[in-house]
Coordinates of C-alpha atoms and ligand atoms in Angstrom, one line a residue:
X1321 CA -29.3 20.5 -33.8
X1322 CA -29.9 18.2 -30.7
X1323 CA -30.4 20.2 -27.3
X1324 CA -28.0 20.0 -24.8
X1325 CA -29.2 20.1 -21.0
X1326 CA -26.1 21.0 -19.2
X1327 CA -25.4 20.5 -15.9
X1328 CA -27.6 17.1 -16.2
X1329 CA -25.7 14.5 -14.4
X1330 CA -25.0 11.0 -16.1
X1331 CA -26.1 7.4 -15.6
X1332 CA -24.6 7.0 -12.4
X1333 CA -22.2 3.5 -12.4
X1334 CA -23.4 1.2 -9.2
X1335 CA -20.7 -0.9 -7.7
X1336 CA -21.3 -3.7 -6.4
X1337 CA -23.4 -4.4 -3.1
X1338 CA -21.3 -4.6 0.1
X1339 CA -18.4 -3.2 -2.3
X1340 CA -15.7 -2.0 0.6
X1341 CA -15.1 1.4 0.1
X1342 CA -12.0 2.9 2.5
X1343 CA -8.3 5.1 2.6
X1344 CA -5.0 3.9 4.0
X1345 CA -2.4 5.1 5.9
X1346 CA 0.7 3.7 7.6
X1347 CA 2.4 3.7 11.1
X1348 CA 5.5 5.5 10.7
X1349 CA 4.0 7.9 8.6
X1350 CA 1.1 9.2 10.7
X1351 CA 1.7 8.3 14.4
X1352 CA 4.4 10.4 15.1
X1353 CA 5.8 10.1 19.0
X1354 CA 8.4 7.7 17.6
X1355 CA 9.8 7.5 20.9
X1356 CA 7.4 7.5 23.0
X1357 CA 5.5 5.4 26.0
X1358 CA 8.5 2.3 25.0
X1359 CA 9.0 2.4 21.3
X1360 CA 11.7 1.4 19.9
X1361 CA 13.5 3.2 17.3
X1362 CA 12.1 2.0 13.6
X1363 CA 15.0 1.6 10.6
X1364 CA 13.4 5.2 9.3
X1365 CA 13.6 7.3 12.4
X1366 CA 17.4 6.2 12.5
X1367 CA 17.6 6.6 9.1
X1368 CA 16.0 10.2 8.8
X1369 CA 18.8 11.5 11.3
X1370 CA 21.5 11.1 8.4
X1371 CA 22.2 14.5 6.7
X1372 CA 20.6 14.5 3.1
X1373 CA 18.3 11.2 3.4
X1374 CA 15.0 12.6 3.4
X1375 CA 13.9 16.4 1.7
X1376 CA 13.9 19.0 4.0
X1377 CA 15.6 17.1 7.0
X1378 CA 12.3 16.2 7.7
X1379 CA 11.7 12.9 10.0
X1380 CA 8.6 10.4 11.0
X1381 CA 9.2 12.1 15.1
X1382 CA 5.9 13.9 14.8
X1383 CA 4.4 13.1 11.3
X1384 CA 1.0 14.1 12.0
X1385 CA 0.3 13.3 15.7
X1386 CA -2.1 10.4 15.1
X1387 CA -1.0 8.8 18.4
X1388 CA -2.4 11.8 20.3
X1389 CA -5.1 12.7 17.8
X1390 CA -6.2 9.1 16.8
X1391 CA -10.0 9.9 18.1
X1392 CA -10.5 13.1 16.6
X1393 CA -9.1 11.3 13.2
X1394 CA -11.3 8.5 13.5
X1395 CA -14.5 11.4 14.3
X1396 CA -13.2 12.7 10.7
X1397 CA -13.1 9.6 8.9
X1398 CA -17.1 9.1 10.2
X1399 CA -17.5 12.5 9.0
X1400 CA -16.3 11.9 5.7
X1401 CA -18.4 8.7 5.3
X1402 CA -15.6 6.0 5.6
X1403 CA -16.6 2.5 6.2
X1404 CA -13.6 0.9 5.8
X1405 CA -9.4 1.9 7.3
X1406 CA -6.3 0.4 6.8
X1407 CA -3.8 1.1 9.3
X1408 CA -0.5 -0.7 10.3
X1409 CA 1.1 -1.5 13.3
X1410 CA 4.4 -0.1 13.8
X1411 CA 6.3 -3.1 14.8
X1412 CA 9.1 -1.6 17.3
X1413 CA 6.1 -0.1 19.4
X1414 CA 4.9 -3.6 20.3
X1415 CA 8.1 -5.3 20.8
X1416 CA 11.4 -2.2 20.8
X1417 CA 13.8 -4.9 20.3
X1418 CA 11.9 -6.9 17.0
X1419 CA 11.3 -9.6 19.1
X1420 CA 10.4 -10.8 22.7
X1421 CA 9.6 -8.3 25.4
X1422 CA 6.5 -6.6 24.5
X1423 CA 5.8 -3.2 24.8
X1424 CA 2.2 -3.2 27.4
X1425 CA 1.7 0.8 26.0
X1426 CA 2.2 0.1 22.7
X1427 CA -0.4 -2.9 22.2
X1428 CA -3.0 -0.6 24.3
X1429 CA -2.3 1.9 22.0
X1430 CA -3.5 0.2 18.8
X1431 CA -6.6 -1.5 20.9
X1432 CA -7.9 2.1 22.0
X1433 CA -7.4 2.7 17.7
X1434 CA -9.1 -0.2 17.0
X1435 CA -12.2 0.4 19.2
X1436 CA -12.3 4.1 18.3
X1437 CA -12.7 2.7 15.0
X1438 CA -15.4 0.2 15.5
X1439 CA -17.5 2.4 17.8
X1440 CA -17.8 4.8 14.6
X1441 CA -18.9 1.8 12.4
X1442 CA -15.2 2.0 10.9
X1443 CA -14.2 -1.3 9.9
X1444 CA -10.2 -1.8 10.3
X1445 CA -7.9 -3.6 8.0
X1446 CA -4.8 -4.0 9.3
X1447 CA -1.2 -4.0 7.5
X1448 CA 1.1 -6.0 9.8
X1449 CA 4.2 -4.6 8.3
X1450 CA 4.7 -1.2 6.4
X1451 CA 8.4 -0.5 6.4
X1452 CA 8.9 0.5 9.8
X1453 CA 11.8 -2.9 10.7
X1454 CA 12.6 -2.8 14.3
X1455 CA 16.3 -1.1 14.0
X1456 CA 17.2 -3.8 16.3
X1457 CA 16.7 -6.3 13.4
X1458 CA 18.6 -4.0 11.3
X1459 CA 21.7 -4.1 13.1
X1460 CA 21.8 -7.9 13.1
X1461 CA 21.7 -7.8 9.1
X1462 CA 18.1 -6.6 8.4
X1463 CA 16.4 -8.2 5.6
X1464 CA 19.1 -10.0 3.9
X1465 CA 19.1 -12.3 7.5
X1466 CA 16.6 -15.2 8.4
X1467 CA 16.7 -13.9 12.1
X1468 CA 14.1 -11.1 10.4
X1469 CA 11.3 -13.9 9.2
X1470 CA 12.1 -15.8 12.5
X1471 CA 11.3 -12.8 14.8
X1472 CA 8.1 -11.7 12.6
X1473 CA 6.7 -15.0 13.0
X1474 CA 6.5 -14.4 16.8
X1475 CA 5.1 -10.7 16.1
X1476 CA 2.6 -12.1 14.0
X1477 CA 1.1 -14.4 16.1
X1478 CA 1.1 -11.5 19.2
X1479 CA -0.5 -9.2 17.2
X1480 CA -3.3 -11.7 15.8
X1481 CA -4.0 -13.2 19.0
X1482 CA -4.2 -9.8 20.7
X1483 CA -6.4 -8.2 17.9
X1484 CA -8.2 -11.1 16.1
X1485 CA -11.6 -10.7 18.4
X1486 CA -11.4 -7.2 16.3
X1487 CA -9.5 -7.1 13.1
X1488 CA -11.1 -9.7 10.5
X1489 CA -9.1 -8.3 7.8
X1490 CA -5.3 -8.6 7.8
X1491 CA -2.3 -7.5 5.0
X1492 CA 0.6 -9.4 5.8
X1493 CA 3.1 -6.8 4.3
X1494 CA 3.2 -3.5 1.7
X1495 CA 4.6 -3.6 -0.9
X1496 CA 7.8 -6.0 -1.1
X1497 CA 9.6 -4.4 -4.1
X1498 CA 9.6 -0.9 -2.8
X1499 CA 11.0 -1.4 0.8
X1500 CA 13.7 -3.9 -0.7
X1501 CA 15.1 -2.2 -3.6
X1502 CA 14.7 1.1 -3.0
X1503 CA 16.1 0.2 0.7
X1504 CA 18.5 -2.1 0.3
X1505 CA 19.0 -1.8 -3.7
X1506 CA 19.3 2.2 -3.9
X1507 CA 20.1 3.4 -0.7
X1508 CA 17.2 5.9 -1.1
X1509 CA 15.2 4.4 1.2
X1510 CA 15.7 3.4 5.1
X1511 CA 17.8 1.6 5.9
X1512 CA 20.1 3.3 3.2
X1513 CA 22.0 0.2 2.0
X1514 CA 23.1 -0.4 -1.4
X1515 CA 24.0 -4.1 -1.2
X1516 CA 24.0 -6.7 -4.4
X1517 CA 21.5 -8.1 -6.4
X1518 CA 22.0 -11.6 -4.5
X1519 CA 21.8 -10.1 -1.0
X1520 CA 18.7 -8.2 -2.0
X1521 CA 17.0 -10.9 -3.6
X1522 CA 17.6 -13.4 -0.2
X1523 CA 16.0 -10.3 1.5
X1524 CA 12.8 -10.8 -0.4
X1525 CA 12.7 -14.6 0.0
X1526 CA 12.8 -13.8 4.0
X1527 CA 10.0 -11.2 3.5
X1528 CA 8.1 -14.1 1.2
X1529 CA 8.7 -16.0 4.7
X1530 CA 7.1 -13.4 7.0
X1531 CA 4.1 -13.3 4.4
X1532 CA 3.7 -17.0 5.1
X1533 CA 4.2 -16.4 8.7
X1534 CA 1.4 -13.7 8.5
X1535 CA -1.2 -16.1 6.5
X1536 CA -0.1 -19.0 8.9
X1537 CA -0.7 -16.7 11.8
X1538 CA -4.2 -15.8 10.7
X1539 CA -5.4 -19.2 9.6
X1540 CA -4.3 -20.5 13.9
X1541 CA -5.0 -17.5 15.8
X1542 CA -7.5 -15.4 13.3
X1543 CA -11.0 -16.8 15.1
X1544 CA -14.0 -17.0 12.4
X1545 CA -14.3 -15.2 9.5
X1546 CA -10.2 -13.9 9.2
X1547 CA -9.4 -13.1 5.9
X1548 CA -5.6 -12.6 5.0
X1549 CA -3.4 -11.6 1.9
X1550 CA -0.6 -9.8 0.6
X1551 CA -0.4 -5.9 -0.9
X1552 CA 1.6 -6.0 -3.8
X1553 CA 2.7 -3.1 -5.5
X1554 CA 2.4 -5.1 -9.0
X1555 CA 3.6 -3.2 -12.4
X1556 CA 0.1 -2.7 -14.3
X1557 CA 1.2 -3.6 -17.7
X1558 CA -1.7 -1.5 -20.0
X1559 CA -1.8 -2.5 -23.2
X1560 CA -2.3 -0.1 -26.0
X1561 CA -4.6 -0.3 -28.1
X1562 CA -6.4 -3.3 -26.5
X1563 CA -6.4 -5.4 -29.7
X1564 CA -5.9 -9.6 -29.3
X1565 CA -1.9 -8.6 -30.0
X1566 CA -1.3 -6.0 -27.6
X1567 CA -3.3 -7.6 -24.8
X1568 CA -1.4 -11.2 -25.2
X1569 CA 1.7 -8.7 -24.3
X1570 CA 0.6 -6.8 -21.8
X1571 CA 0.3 -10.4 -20.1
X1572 CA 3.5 -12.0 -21.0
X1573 CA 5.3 -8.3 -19.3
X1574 CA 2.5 -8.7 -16.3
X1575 CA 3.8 -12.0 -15.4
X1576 CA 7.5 -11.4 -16.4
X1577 CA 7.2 -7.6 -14.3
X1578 CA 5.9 -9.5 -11.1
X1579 CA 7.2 -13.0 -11.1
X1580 CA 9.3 -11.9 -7.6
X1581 CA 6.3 -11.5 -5.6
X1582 CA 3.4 -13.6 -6.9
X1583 CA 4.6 -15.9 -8.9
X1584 CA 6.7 -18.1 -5.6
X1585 CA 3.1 -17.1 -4.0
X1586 CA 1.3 -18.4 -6.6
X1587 CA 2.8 -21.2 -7.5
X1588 CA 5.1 -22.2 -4.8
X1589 CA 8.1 -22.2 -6.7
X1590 CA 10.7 -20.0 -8.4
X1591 CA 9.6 -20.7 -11.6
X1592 CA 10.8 -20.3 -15.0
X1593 CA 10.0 -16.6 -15.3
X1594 CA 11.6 -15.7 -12.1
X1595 CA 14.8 -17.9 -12.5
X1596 CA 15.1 -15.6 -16.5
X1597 CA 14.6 -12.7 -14.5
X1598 CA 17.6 -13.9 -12.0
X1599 CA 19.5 -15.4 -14.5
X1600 CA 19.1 -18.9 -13.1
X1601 CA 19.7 -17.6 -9.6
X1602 CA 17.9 -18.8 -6.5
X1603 CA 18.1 -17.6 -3.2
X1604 CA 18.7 -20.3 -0.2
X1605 CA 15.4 -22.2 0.4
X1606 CA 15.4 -24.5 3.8
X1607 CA 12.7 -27.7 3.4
X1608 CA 8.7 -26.3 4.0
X1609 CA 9.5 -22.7 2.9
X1610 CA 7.7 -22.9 -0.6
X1611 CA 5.0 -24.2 1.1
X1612 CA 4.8 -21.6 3.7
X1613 CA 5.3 -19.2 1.5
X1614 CA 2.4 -20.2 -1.0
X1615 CA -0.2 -21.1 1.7
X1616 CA -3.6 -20.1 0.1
X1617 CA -5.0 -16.0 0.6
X1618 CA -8.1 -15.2 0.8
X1619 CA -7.3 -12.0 -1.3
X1620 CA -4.6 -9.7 -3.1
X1621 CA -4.2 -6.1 -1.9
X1622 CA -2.9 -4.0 -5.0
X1623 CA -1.2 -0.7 -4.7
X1624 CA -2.2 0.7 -8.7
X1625 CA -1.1 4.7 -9.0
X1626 CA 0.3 4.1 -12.3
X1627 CA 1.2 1.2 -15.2
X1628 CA 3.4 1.2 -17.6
X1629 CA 1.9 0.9 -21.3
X1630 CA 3.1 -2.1 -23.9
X1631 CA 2.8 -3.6 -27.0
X1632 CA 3.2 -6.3 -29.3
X1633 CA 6.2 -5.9 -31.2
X1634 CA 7.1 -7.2 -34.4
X1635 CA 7.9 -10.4 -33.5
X1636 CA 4.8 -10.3 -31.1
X1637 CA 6.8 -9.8 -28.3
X1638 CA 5.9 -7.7 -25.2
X1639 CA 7.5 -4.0 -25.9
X1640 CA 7.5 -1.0 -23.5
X1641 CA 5.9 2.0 -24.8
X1642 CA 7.6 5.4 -24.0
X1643 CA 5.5 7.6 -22.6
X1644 CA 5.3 11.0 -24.6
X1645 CA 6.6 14.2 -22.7
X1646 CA 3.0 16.1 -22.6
X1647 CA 1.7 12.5 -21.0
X1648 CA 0.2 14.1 -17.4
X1649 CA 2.1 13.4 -14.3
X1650 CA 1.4 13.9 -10.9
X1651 CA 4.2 16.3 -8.9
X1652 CA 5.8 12.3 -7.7
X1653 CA 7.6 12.1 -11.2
X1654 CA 7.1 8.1 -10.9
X1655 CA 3.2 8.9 -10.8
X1656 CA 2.2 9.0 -14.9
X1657 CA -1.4 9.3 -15.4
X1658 CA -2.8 6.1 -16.3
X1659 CA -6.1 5.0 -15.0
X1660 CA -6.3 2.2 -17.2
X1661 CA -4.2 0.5 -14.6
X1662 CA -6.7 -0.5 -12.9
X1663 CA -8.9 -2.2 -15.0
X1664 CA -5.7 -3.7 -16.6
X1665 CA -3.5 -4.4 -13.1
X1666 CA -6.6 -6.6 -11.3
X1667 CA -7.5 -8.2 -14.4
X1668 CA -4.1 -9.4 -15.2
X1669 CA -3.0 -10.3 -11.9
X1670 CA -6.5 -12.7 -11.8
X1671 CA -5.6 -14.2 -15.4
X1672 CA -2.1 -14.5 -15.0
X1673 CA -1.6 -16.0 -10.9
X1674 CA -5.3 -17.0 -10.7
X1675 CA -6.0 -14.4 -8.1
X1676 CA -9.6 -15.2 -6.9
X1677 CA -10.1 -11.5 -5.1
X1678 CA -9.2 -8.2 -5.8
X1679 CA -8.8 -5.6 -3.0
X1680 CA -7.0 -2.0 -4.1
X1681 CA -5.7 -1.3 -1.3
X1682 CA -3.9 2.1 -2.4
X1683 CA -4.8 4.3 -5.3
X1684 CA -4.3 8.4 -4.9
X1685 CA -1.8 11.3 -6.4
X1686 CA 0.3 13.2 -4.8
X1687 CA 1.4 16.6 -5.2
X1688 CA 3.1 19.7 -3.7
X1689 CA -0.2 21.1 -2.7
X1690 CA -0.6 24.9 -1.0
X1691 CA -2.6 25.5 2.2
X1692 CA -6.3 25.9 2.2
X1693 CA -7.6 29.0 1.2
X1694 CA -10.6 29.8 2.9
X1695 CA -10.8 27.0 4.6
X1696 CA -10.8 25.1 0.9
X1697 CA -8.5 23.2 -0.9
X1698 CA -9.1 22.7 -4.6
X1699 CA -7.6 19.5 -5.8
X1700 CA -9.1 19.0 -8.6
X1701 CA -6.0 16.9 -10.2
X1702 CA -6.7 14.7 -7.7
X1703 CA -10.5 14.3 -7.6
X1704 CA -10.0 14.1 -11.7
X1705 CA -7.7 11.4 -11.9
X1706 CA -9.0 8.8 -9.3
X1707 CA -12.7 9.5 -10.6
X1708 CA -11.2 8.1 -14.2
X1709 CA -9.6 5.4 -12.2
X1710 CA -12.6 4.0 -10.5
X1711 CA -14.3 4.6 -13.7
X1712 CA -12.0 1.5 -15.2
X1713 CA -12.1 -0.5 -11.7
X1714 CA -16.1 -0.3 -12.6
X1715 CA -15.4 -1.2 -15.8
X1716 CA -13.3 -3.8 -14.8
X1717 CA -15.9 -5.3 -12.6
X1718 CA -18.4 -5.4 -15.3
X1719 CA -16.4 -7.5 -17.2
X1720 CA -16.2 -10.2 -14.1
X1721 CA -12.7 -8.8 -12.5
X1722 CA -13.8 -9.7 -8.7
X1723 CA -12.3 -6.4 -7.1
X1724 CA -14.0 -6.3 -3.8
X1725 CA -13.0 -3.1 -2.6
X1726 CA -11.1 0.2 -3.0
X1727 CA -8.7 1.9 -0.3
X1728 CA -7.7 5.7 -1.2
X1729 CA -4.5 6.8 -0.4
X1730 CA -4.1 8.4 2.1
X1731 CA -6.5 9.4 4.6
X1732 CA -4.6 12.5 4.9
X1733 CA -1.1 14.4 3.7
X1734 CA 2.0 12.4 6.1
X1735 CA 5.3 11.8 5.8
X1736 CA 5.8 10.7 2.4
X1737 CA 9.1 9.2 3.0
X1738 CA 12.1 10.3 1.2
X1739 CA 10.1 12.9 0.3
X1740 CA 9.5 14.1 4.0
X1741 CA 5.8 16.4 4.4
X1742 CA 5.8 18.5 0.8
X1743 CA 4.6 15.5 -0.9
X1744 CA 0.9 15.4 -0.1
X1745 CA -1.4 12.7 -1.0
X1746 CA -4.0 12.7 1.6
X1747 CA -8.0 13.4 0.6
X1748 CA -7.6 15.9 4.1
X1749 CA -4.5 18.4 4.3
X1750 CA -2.8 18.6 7.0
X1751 CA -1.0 21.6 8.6
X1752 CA 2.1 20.2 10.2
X1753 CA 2.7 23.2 12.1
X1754 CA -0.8 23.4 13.6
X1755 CA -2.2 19.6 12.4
X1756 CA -4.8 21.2 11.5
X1757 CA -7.0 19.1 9.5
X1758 CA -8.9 20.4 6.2
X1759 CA -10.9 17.7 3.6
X1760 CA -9.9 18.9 0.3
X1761 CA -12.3 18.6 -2.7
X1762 CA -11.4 14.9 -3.5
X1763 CA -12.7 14.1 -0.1
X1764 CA -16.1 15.9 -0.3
X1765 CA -16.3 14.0 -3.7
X1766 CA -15.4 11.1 -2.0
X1767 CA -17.9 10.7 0.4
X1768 CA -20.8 11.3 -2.0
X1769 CA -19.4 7.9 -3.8
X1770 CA -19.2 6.2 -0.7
X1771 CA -23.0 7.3 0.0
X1772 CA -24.1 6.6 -3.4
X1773 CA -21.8 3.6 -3.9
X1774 CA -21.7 4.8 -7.0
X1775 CA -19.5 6.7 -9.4
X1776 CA -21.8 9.6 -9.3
Ligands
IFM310 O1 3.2 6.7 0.7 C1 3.4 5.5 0.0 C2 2.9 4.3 0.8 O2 3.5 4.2 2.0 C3 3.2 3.1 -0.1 N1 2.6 3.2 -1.4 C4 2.9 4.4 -2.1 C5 2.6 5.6 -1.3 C6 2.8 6.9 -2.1 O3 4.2 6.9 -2.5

């Protein structure tokens, strides 16, 4: 019988040289003092004040103070060897009304944030717009109105000129799906509307617009070495078994599940798989949008927590698998266990759209975690489940997937939207009461990749 040597580690996995290594967050969910020093009101702080919208009652007005803690949070993010943060910039605190007057307080905030950063050897990435929509916009019609891509082209260019001696890496905007159909589609997300499939889908051709505003903004204003692109929250369609079969599926569904967002970026058009997925309906298009909207990226941001699995069928045909009812899921019943996503989700998106560069620029688990004990919080569900998911992002890279870098989300537990505070994802907890700040085991773990830049 061979001799075991337990406790010996395995081979570590090196990723790649220079390989970024980082965790997220977003404005309205950390920064808190939502009405303070000349903000204007954001679509979710008007939104959380209707009974019922958000667990708890809970709102964004404190979330955990990062506007008055933003130092000390940088001073942890050293500590727990980050090199890399992506932050966004809460629209309504530079300009309250969506669009000209700018706020003086608000732009000094995020350039004391942005040195804070840089003096630690943090470099920023910076979202320009994650969910928080001026509620000034909103009440001229919100996303379903051109006015919205008309006044972000104006906020883009402020914020690049204003930052671009100190941000090299932009994100024009998060996730497009989520904010437009679980916004405007369901109701169940600020600003609670549940409008038609035609008035939601003309919202996502103006958001398309303010992407190309964003990339257009960049490429004028961004100085040398600006890099831009999109975060997409793309469905990673896993297939199987990986067989020839199963694999030719998985892309047909990854090109039919996404054809929204990158195909029109893509290709410049509303193609053939989007126009099946409409049934042959097109939102308005004015001359030069396509063009603007498919400007060239430098990279793709991809939000990967979870995929759905597929098949061939019998007539070779993509075909969702149903996932079994032991099949581990986090506490966010949307969150199955599936870290094949991101081998699968990078891969695909590069195959299918021809993405040159990979960037996950969210991966994490939430759950309704309890307060440290002793000062420790054991989350090894977490630590678990993104160790096997860089495990097939390393794997993915070995088989020439160019994924560049790797953003955990979140830095720390915030306001997890309709799910208010009990919904923690962060690698630190975070007392609300006291903000109190405590890593939790993922985050220890974390940091000894970073170091090692290897899964060790
Ligand atoms: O908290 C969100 C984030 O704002 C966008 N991506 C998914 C996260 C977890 O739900």
């Amino acid at each position: 019988m061979s001799k075991l040597t337990l406790g010996a580690p395995s081979a570590a996995r090196p990723f790649p040289k220079n390989f970024c290594w980082g965790a997220a967050s977003a404005s309205a969910q950390v920064e808190g003092a939502a009405d303070e020093d000349g903000k204007g009101p954001s679509i979710w702080d008007v939104f959380a004040r209707r009974p019922g919208a958000i667990k708890h009652g809970d709102t964004p007005a404190i979330a955990c103070d990062h506007y008055h803690r933003f130092r000390e949070d940088a001073e942890l993010m050293a500590r727990l060897g980050l090199k890399h943060y992506r932050l966004s910039i809460a629209w309504p605190r530079l300009m309250p009304n969506g669009a000209g007057t700018l706020n003086r307080r608000g732009l000094d905030f995020y350039s004391r944030l942005l040195d804070a950063l840089l003096e630690r050897g943090i470099t920023p990435w910076v979202t320009m717009f994650h969910w928080d929509l001026p509620q000034t916009l909103e009440d001229k019609g919100g996303w379903p109105t051109r006015q919205v891509a008309d006044a972000f082209a104006d906020y883009a260019d402020t914020i690049v000129k204003t930052y671009g001696d100190r941000v090299k890496n932009w994100i024009t905007l998060n996730e497009t799906s989520v904010f437009l159909d679980s916004g405007y589609g369901l109701g169940r997300h600020a600003p609670g509307r549940k409008e038609d499939f035609a008035t939601v889908h003309q919202g996502f051709h103006h958001a398309l617009l303010c992407h190309g505003h964003g990339v257009r903004a960049v490429r004028e204003h961004g100085g040398a070495g600006a890099r831009v692109g999109i975060t997409d929250n793309s469905r990673a369609t896993t297939p199987v078994r990986e067989t020839a079969a199963d694999i030719a599926a998985a892309r047909e569904a990854f090109a039919r599940e996404n054809c929204r967002v990158l195909e029109p970026i893509y290709t410049g058009a509303y193609g053939e798989v989007y126009r099946h997925h409409t049934k042959g309906w097109l939102p308005k298009i004015a001359p030069g949008d396509m063009e603007l909207i498919s400007a060239p990226t430098d990279f793709l941001g991809l939000n990967i927590y979870t995929g759905e699995f597929v098949r061939a069928g019998a007539d070779g045909r993509a075909a969702s698998v149903p996932v079994p009812e032991h099949y581990p899921v986090a506490d966010s019943p949307w969150l199955r266990w599936n870290a094949r996503a991101l081998y699968w989700g990078p891969r695909l998106a590069v195959e299918v759209f021809g993405a040159k560069e990979i960037v996950i620029t969210e991966n994490g688990a939430g759950y309704d975690e309890t307060p440290p004990v002793n000062g420790e919080v054991n989350d090894l569900h977490r630590l678990e489940y993104i160790r096997a998911c860089l495990g097939e992002l390393r794997r993915g890279i070995g088989d020439g997937v160019p994924v560049t870098g790797y953003f955990a989300w979140s830095l720390m537990d915030n306001f997890e939207w309709a799910e208010g505070y009990a919904r923690r994802f962060g690698l630190v907890y975070n007392d609300f009461q006291t903000q109190q700040r405590t890593p939790k085991a993922s985050a220890l773990w974390y940091r000894e990749v970073i170091k090692a830049n290897a899964l060790v």
